[in-house]
PDB file of C-alpha atoms and ligand atoms in Angstrom:
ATOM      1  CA  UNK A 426     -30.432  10.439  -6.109  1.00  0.00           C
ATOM      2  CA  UNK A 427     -30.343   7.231  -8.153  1.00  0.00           C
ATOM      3  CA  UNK A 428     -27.175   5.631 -10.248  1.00  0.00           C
ATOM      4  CA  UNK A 429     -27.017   2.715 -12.212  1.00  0.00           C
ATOM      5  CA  UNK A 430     -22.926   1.961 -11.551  1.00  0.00           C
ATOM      6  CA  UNK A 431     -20.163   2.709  -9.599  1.00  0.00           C
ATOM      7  CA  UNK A 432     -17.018   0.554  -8.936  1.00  0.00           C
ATOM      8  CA  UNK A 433     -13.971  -0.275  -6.447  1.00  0.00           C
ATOM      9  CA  UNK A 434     -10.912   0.072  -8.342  1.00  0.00           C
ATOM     10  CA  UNK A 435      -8.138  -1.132  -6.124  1.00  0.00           C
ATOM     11  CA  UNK A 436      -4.133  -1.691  -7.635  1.00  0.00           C
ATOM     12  CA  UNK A 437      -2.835  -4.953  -6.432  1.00  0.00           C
ATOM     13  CA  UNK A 438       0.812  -3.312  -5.814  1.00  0.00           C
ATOM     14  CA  UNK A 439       0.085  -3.970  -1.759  1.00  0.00           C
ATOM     15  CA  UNK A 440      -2.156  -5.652   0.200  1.00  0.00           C
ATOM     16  CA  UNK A 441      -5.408  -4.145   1.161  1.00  0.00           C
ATOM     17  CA  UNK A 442      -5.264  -2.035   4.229  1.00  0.00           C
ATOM     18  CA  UNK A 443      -7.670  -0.063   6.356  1.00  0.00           C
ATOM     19  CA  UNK A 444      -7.513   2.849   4.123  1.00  0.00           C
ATOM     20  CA  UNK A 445      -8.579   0.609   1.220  1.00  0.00           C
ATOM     21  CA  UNK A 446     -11.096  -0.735   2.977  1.00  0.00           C
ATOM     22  CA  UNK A 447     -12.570   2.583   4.414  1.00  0.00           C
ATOM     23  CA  UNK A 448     -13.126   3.651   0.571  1.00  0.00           C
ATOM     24  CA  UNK A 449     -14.823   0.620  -0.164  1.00  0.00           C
ATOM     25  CA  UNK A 450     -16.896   0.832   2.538  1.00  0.00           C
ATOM     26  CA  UNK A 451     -18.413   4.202   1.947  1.00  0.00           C
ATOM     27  CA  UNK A 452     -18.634   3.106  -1.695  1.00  0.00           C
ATOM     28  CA  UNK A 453     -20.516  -0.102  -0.988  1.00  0.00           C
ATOM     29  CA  UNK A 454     -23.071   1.692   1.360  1.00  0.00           C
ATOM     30  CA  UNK A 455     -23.346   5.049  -1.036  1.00  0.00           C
ATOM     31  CA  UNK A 456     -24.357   2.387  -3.550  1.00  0.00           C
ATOM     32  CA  UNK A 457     -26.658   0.372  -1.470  1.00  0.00           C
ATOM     33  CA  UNK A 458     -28.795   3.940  -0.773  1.00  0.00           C
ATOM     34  CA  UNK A 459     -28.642   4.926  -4.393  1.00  0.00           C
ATOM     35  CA  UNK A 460     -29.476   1.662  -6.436  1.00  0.00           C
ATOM     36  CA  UNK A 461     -26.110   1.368  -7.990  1.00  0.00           C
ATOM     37  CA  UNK A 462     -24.514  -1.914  -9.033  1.00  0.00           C
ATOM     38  CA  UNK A 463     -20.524  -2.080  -7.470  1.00  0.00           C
ATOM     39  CA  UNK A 464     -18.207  -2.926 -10.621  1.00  0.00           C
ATOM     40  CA  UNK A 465     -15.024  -4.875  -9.331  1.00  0.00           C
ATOM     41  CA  UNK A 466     -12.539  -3.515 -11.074  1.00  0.00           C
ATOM     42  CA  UNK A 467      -8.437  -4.262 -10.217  1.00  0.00           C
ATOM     43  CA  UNK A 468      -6.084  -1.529 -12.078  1.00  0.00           C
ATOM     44  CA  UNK A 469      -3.438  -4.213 -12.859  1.00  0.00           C
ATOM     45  CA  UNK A 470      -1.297  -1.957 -15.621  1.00  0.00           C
ATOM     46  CA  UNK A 471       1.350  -1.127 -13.382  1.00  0.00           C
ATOM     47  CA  UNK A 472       3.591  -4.159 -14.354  1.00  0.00           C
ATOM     48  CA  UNK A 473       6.407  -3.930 -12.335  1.00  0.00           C
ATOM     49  CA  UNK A 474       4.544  -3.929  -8.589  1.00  0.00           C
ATOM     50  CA  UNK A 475       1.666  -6.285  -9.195  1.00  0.00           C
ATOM     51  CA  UNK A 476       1.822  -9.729  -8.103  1.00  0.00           C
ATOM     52  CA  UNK A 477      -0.403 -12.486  -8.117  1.00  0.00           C
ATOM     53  CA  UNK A 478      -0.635 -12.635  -3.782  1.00  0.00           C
ATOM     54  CA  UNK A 479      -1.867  -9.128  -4.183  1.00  0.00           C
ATOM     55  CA  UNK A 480      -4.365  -9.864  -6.673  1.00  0.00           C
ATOM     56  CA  UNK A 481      -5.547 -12.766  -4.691  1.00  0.00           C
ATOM     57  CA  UNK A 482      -5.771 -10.532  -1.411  1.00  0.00           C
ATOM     58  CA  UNK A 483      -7.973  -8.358  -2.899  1.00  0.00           C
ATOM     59  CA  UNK A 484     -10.627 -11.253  -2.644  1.00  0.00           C
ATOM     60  CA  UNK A 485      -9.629 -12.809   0.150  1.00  0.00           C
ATOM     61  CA  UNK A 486      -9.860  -9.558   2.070  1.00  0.00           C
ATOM     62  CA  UNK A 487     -13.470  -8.802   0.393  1.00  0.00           C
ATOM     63  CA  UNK A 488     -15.051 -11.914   0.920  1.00  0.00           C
ATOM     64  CA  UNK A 489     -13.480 -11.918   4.719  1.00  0.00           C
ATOM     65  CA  UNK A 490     -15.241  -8.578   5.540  1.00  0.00           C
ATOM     66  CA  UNK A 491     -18.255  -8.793   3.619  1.00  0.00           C
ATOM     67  CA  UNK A 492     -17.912  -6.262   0.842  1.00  0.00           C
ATOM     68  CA  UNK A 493     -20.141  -6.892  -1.839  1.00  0.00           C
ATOM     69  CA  UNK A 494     -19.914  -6.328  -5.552  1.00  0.00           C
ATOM     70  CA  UNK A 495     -22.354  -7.504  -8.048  1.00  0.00           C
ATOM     71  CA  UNK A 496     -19.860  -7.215 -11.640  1.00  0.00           C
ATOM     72  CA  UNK A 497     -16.720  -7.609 -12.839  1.00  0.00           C
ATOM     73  CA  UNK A 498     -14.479 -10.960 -11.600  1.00  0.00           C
ATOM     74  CA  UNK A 499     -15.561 -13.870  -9.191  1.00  0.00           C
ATOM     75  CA  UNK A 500     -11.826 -14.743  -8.316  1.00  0.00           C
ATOM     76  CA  UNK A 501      -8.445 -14.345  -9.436  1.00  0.00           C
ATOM     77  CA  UNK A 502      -8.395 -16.610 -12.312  1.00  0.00           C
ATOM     78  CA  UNK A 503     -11.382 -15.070 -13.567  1.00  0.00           C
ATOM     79  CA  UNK A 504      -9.873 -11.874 -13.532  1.00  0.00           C
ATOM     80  CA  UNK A 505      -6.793 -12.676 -15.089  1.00  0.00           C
ATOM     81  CA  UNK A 506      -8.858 -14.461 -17.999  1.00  0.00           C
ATOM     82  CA  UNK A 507     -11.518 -12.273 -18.803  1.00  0.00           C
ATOM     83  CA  UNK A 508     -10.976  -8.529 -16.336  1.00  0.00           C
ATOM     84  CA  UNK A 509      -7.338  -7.719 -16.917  1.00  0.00           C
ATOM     85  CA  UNK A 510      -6.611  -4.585 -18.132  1.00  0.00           C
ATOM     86  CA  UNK A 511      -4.385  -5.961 -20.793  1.00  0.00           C
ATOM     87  CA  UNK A 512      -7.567  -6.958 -22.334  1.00  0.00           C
ATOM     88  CA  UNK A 513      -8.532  -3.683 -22.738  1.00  0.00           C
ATOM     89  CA  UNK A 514      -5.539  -2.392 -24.417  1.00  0.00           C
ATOM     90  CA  UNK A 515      -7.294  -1.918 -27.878  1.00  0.00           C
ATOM     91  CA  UNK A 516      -9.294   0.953 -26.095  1.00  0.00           C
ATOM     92  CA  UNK A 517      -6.738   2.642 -24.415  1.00  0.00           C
ATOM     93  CA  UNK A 518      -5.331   2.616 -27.387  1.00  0.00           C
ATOM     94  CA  UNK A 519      -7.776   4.259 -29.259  1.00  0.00           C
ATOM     95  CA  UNK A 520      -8.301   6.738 -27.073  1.00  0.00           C
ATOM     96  CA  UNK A 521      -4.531   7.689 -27.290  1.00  0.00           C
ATOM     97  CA  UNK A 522      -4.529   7.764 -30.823  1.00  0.00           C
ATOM     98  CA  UNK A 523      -7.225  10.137 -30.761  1.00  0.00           C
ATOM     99  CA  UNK A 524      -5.183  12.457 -28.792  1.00  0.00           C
ATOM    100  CA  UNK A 525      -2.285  12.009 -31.076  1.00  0.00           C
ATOM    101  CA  UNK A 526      -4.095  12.676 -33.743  1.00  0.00           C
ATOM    102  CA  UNK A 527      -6.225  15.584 -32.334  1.00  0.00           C
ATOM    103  CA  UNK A 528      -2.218  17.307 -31.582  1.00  0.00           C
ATOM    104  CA  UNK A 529      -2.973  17.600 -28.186  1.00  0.00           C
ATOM    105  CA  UNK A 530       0.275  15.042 -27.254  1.00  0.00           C
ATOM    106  CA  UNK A 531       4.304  15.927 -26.967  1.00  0.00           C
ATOM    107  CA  UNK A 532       7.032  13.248 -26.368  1.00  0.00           C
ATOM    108  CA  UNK A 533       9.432  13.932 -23.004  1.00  0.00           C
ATOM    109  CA  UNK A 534      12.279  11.882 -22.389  1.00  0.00           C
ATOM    110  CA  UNK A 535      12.837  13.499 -19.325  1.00  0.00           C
ATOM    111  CA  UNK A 536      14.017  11.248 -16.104  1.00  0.00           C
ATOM    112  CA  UNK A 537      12.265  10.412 -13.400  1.00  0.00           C
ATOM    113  CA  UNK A 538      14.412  12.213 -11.384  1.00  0.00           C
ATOM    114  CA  UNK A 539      14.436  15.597 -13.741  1.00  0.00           C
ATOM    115  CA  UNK A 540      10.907  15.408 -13.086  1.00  0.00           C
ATOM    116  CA  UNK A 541      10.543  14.835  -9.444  1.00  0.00           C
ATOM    117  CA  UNK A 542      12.715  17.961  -8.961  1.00  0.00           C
ATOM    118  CA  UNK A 543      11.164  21.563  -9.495  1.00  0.00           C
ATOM    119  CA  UNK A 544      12.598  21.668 -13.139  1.00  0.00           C
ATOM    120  CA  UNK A 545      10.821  21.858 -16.152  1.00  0.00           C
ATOM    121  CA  UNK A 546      10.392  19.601 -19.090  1.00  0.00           C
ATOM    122  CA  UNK A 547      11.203  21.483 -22.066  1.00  0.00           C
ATOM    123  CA  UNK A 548      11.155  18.533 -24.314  1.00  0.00           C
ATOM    124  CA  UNK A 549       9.670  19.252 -27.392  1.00  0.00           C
ATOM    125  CA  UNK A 550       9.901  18.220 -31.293  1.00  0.00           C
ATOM    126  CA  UNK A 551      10.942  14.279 -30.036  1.00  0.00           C
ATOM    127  CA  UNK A 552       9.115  12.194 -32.424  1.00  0.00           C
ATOM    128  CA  UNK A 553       6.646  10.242 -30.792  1.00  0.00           C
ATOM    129  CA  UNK A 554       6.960   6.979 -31.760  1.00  0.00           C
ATOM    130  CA  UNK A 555      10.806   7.016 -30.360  1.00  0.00           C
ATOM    131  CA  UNK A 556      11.197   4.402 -28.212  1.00  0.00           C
ATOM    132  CA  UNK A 557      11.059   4.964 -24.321  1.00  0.00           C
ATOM    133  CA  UNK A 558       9.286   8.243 -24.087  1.00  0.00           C
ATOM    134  CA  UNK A 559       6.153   9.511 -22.243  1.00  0.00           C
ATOM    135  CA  UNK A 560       3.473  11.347 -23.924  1.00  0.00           C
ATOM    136  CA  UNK A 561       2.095  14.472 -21.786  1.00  0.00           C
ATOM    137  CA  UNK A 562      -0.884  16.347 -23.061  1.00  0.00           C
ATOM    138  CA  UNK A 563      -0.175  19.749 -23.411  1.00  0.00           C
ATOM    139  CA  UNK A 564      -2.770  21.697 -20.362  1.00  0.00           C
ATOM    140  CA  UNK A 565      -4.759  24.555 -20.886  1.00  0.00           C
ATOM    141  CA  UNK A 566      -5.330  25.818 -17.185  1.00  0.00           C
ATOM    142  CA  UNK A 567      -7.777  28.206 -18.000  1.00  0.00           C
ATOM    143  CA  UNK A 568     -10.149  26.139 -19.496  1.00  0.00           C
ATOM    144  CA  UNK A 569     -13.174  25.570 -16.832  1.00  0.00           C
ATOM    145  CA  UNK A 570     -14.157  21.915 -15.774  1.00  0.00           C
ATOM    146  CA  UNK A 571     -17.278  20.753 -14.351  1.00  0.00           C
ATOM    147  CA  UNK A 572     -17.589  18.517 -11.310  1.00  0.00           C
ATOM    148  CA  UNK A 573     -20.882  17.033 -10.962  1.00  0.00           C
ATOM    149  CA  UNK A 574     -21.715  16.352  -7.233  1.00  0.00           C
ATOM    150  CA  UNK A 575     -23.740  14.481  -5.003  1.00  0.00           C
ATOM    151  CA  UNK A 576     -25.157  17.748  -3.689  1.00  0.00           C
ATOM    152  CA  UNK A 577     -26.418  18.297  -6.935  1.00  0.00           C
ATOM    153  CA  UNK A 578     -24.815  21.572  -7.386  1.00  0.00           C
ATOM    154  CA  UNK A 579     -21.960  21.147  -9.730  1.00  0.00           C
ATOM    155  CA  UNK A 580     -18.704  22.764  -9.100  1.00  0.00           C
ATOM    156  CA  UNK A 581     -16.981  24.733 -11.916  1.00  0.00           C
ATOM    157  CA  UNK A 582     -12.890  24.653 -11.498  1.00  0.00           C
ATOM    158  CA  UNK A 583      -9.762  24.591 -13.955  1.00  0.00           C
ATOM    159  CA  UNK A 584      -7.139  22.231 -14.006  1.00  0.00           C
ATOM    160  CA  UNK A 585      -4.531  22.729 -11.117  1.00  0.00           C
ATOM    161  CA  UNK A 586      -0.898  23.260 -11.964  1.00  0.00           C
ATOM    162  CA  UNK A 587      -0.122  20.095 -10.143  1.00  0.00           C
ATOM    163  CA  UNK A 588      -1.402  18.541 -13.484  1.00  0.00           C
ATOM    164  CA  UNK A 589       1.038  20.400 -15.897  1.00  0.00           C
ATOM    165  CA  UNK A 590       1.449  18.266 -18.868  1.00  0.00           C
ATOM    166  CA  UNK A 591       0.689  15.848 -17.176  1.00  0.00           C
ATOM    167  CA  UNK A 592       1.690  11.910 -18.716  1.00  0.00           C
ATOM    168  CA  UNK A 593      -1.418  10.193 -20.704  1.00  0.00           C
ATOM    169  CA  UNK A 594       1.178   7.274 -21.762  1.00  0.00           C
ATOM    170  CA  UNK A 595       4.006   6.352 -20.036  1.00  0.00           C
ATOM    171  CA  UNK A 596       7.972   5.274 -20.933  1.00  0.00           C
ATOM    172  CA  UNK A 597       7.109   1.571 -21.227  1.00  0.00           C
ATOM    173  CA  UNK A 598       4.306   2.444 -23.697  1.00  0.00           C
ATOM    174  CA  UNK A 599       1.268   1.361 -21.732  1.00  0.00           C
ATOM    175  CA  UNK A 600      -1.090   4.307 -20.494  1.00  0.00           C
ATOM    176  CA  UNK A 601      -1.116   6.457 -17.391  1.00  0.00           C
ATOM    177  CA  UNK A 602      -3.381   5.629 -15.188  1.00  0.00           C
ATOM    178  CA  UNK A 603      -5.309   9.277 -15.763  1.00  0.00           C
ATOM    179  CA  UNK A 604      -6.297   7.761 -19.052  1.00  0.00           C
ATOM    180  CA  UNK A 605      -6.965   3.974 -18.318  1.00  0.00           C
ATOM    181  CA  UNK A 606      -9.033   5.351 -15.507  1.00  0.00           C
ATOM    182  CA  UNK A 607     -11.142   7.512 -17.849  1.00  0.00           C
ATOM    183  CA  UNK A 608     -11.573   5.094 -20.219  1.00  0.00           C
ATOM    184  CA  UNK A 609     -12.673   1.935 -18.356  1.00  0.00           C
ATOM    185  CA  UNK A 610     -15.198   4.080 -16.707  1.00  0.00           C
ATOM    186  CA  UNK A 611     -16.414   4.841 -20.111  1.00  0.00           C
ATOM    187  CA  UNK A 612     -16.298   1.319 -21.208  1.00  0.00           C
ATOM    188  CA  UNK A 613     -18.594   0.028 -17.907  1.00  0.00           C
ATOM    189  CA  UNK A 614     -20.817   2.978 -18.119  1.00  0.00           C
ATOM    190  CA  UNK A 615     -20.130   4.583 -14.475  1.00  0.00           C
ATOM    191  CA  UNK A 616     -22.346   6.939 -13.498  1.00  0.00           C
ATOM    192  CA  UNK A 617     -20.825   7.102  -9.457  1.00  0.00           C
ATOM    193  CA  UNK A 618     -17.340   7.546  -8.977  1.00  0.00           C
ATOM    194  CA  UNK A 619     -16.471   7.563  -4.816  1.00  0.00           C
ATOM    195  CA  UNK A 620     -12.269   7.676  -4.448  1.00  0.00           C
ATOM    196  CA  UNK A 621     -10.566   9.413  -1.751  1.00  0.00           C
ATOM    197  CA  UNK A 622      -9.535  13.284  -1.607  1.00  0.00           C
ATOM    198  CA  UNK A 623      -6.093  12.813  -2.425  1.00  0.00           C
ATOM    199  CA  UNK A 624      -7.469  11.753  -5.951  1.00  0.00           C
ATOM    200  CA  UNK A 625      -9.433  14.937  -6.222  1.00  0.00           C
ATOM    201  CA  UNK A 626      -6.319  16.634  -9.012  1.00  0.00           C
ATOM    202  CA  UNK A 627      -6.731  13.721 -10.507  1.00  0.00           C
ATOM    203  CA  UNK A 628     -10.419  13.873 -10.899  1.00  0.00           C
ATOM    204  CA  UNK A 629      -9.424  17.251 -12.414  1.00  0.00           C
ATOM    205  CA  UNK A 630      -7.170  15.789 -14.899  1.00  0.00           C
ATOM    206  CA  UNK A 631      -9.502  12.984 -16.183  1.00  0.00           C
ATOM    207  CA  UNK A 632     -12.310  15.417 -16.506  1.00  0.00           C
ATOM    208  CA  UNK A 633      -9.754  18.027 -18.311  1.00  0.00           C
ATOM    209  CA  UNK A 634      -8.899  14.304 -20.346  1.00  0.00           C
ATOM    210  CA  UNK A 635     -12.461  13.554 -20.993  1.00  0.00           C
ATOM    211  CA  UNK A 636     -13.051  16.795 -23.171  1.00  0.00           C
ATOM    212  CA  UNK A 637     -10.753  15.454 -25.477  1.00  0.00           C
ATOM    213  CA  UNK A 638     -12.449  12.235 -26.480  1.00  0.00           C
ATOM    214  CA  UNK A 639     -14.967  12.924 -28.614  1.00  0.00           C
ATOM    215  CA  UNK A 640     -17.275  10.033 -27.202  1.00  0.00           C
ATOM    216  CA  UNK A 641     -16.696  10.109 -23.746  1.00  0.00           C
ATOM    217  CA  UNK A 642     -19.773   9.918 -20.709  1.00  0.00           C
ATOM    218  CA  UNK A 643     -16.919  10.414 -18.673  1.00  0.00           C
ATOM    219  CA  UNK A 644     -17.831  14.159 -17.786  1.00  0.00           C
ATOM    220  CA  UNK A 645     -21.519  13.145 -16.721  1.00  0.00           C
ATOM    221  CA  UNK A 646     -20.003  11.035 -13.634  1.00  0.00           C
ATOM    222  CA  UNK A 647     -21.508  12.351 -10.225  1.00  0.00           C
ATOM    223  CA  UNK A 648     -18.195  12.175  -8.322  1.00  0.00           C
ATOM    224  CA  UNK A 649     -17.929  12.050  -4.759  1.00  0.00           C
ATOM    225  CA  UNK A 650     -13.921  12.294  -2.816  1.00  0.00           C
ATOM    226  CA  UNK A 651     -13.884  11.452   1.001  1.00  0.00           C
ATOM    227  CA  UNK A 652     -12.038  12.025   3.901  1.00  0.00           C
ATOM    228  CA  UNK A 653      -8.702   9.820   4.163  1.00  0.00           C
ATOM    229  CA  UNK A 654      -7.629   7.452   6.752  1.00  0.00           C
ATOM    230  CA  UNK A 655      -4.128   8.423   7.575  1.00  0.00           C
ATOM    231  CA  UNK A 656      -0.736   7.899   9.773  1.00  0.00           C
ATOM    232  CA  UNK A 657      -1.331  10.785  11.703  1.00  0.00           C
ATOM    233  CA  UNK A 658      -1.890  14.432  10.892  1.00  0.00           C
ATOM    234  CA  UNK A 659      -1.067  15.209   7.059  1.00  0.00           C
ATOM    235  CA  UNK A 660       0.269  11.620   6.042  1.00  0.00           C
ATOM    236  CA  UNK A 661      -1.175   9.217   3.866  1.00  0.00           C
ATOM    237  CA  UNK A 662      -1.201   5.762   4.883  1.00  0.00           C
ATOM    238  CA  UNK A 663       1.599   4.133   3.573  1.00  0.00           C
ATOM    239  CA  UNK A 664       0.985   0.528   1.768  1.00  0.00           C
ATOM    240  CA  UNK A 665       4.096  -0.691   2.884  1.00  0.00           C
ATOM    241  CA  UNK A 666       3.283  -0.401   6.994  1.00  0.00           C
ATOM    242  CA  UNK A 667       2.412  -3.941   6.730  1.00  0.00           C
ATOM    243  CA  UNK A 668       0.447  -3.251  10.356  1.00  0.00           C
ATOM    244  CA  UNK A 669      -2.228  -2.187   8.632  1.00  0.00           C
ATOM    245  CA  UNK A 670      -2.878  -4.421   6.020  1.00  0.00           C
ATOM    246  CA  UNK A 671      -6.072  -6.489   6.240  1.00  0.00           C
ATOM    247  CA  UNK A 672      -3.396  -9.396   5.772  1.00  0.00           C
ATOM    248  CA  UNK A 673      -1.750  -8.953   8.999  1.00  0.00           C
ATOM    249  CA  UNK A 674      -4.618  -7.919  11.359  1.00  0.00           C
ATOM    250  CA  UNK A 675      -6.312 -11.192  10.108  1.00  0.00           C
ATOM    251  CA  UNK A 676      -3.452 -13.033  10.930  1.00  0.00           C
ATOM    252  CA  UNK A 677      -3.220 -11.739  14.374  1.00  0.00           C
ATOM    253  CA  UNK A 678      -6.787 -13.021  14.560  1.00  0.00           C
ATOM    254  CA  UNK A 679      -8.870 -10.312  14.804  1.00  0.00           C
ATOM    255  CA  UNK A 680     -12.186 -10.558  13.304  1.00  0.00           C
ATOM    256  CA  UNK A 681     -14.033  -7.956  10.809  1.00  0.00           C
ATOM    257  CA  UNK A 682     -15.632  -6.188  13.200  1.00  0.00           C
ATOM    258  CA  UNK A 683     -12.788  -5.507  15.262  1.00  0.00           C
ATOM    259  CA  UNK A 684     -11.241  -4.035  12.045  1.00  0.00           C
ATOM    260  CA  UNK A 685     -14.640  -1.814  11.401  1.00  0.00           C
ATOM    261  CA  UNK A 686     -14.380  -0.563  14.807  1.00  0.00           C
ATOM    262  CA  UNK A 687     -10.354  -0.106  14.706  1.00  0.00           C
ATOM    263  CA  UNK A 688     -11.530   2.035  11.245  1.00  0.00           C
ATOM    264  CA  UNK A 689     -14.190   4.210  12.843  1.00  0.00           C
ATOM    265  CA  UNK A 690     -11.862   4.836  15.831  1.00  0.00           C
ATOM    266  CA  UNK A 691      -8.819   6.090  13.682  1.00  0.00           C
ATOM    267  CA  UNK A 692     -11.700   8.160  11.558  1.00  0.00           C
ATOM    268  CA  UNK A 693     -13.121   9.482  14.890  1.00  0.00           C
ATOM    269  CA  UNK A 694     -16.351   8.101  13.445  1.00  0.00           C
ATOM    270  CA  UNK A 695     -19.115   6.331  15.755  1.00  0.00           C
ATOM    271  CA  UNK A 696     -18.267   2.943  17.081  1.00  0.00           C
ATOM    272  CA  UNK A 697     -18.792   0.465  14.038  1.00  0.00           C
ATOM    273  CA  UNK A 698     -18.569  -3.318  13.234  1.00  0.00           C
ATOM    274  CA  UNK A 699     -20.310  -3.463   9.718  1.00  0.00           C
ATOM    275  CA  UNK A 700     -19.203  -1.873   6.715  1.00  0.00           C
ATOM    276  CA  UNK A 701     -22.476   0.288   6.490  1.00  0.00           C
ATOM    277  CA  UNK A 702     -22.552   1.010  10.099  1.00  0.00           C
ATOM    278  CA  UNK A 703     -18.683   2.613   9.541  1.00  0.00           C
ATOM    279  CA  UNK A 704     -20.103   4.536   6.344  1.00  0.00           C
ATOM    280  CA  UNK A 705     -23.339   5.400   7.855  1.00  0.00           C
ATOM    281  CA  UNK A 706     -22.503   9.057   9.195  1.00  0.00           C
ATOM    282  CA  UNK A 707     -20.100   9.532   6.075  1.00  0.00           C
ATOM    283  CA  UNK A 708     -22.494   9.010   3.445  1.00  0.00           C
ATOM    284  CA  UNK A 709     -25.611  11.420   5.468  1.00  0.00           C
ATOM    285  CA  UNK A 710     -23.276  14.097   5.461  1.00  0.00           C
ATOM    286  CA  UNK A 711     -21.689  13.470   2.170  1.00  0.00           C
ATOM    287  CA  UNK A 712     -25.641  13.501   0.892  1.00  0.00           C
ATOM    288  CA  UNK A 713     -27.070  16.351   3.220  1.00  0.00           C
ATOM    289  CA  UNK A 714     -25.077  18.667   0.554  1.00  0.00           C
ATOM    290  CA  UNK A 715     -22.613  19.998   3.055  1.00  0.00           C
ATOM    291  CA  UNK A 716     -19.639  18.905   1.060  1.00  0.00           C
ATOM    292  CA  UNK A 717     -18.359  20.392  -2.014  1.00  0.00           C
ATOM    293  CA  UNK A 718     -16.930  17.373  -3.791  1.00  0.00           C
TER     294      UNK A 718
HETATM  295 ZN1  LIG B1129      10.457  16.248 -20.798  1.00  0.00          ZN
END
């Protein structure tokens, strides 16, 4: 299998931690085997939790352990300048205009709160342009999706419930990541897209998104979601342990290969202390077609 593009999309609202850097790693060495050029690409809409340390870690921490990438920004103040995403507001929104205008948006002024508990929004008629609402797209979950995979063999799926309605702009007007996500990948012509398996409903929802954008490659992405580095049986790796951040192990002086090989040990992976020794095993099995997606 060959592909021309795939990226590493990290969100400077922590600093890089093994996790992170497990991802990249199976990203970098899945795009080493299949030709592909690595896009750098920071999600920096989330305007509240990103800081300028964290945006600077992110190259700090890539150049420290070797991770390659061939586009996108050399260094912080050439991301700022030319790779923010507030550059790319125009197209995001475009693209939300198009669902406005297509009908497939409601307002919801429901609270965070209302929403993290089991009730449901019933928000409807609001006029969308009043200020400090979210626009949800209104989900068909019958409607099948395509996954294309690495196997080959695509996999045909709906959109889960966990993706009810769910929010394509949000309450401070810019968009949800679901559709800044889709579109950027559009914009840089992806063909790759390698992000863990907690993002697979959201792979689901940008697909489901995708449909409804008249011009969108977005759908033709070979998409591959791998096994997460976690606290222990069932949690995600918080970003706020600040033990494993990249940050803090380097500080404590250990080098990148003893944080390979302190990856590939909580993975249960062979010993490693390169990036594409630690991906090695991942990415035969990932291509030997024994995983679904
Ligand atoms: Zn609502």
């Amino acid at each position: 299998m060959n592909f021309s593009r795939t990226r590493i999309a990290p969100t400077p609202s922590g600093y890089l931690h093994l996790g992170n850097i497990f991802s990249f790693a199976v990203t970098a060495a899945l795009a080493e085997r299949t030709g592909a050029k690595i896009l750098l690409r920071i999600d920096d809409l989330d305007r509240q939790r990103v800081t300028p340390d964290y945006i600077r870690d992110i190259f700090d921490t890539l150049h420290f352990l070797g991770i390659p990438w061939q586009e996108g920004p050399a260094n912080a103040e050439d991301f700022t300048q030319h790779y923010s995403q507030l550059r790319r507001m125009p197209l995001y929104e475009s693209a939300l205009e198009q669902l406005r205008n297509s009908g497939q948006v409601f307002a919801c002024a429901c609270s965070r709160s209302r929403l993290a508990s089991a009730q449901p929004c019933n928000c409807r008629n609001i006029p969308l342009d009043q200020p400090g609402v979210s626009w949800r797209l209104r989900t068909d979950h019958s409607i099948p999706l395509t996954v294309q995979t690495l196997s080959g063999i695509p996999v045909q799926t709906t959109l889960p419930l966990s993706m009810k309605e769910f929010v394509v702009r949000k309450k401070d007007g810019f968009p949800a990541y679901q559709l800044s996500s889709v579109a950027d990948d559009d914009h840089y012509h992806t063909d790759l897209i390698v992000r863990g398996q907690d993002l697979r409903d959201s792979t689901l929802a940008q697909l489901y998104l995708a449909r409804l954008l008249p011009r969108s490659s977005f759908p033709q992405n070979v998409f591959y979601h791998h096994t997460l580095l976690t606290d222990g049986p069932g949690r995600k790796l918080s970003k706020s342990a600040g033990d494993t951040s990249i940050l803090y192990l380097r500080n404590e002086g250990r080098k990148p290969e003893d944080i390979y090989a302190l990856i590939a040990g909580r993975m249960g992976l062979p010993a490693a202390s390169h990036y594409r020794e630690l991906a090695a095993p991942v990415i035969e099995h990932a291509l030997s077609g024994n995983e679904q997606m």
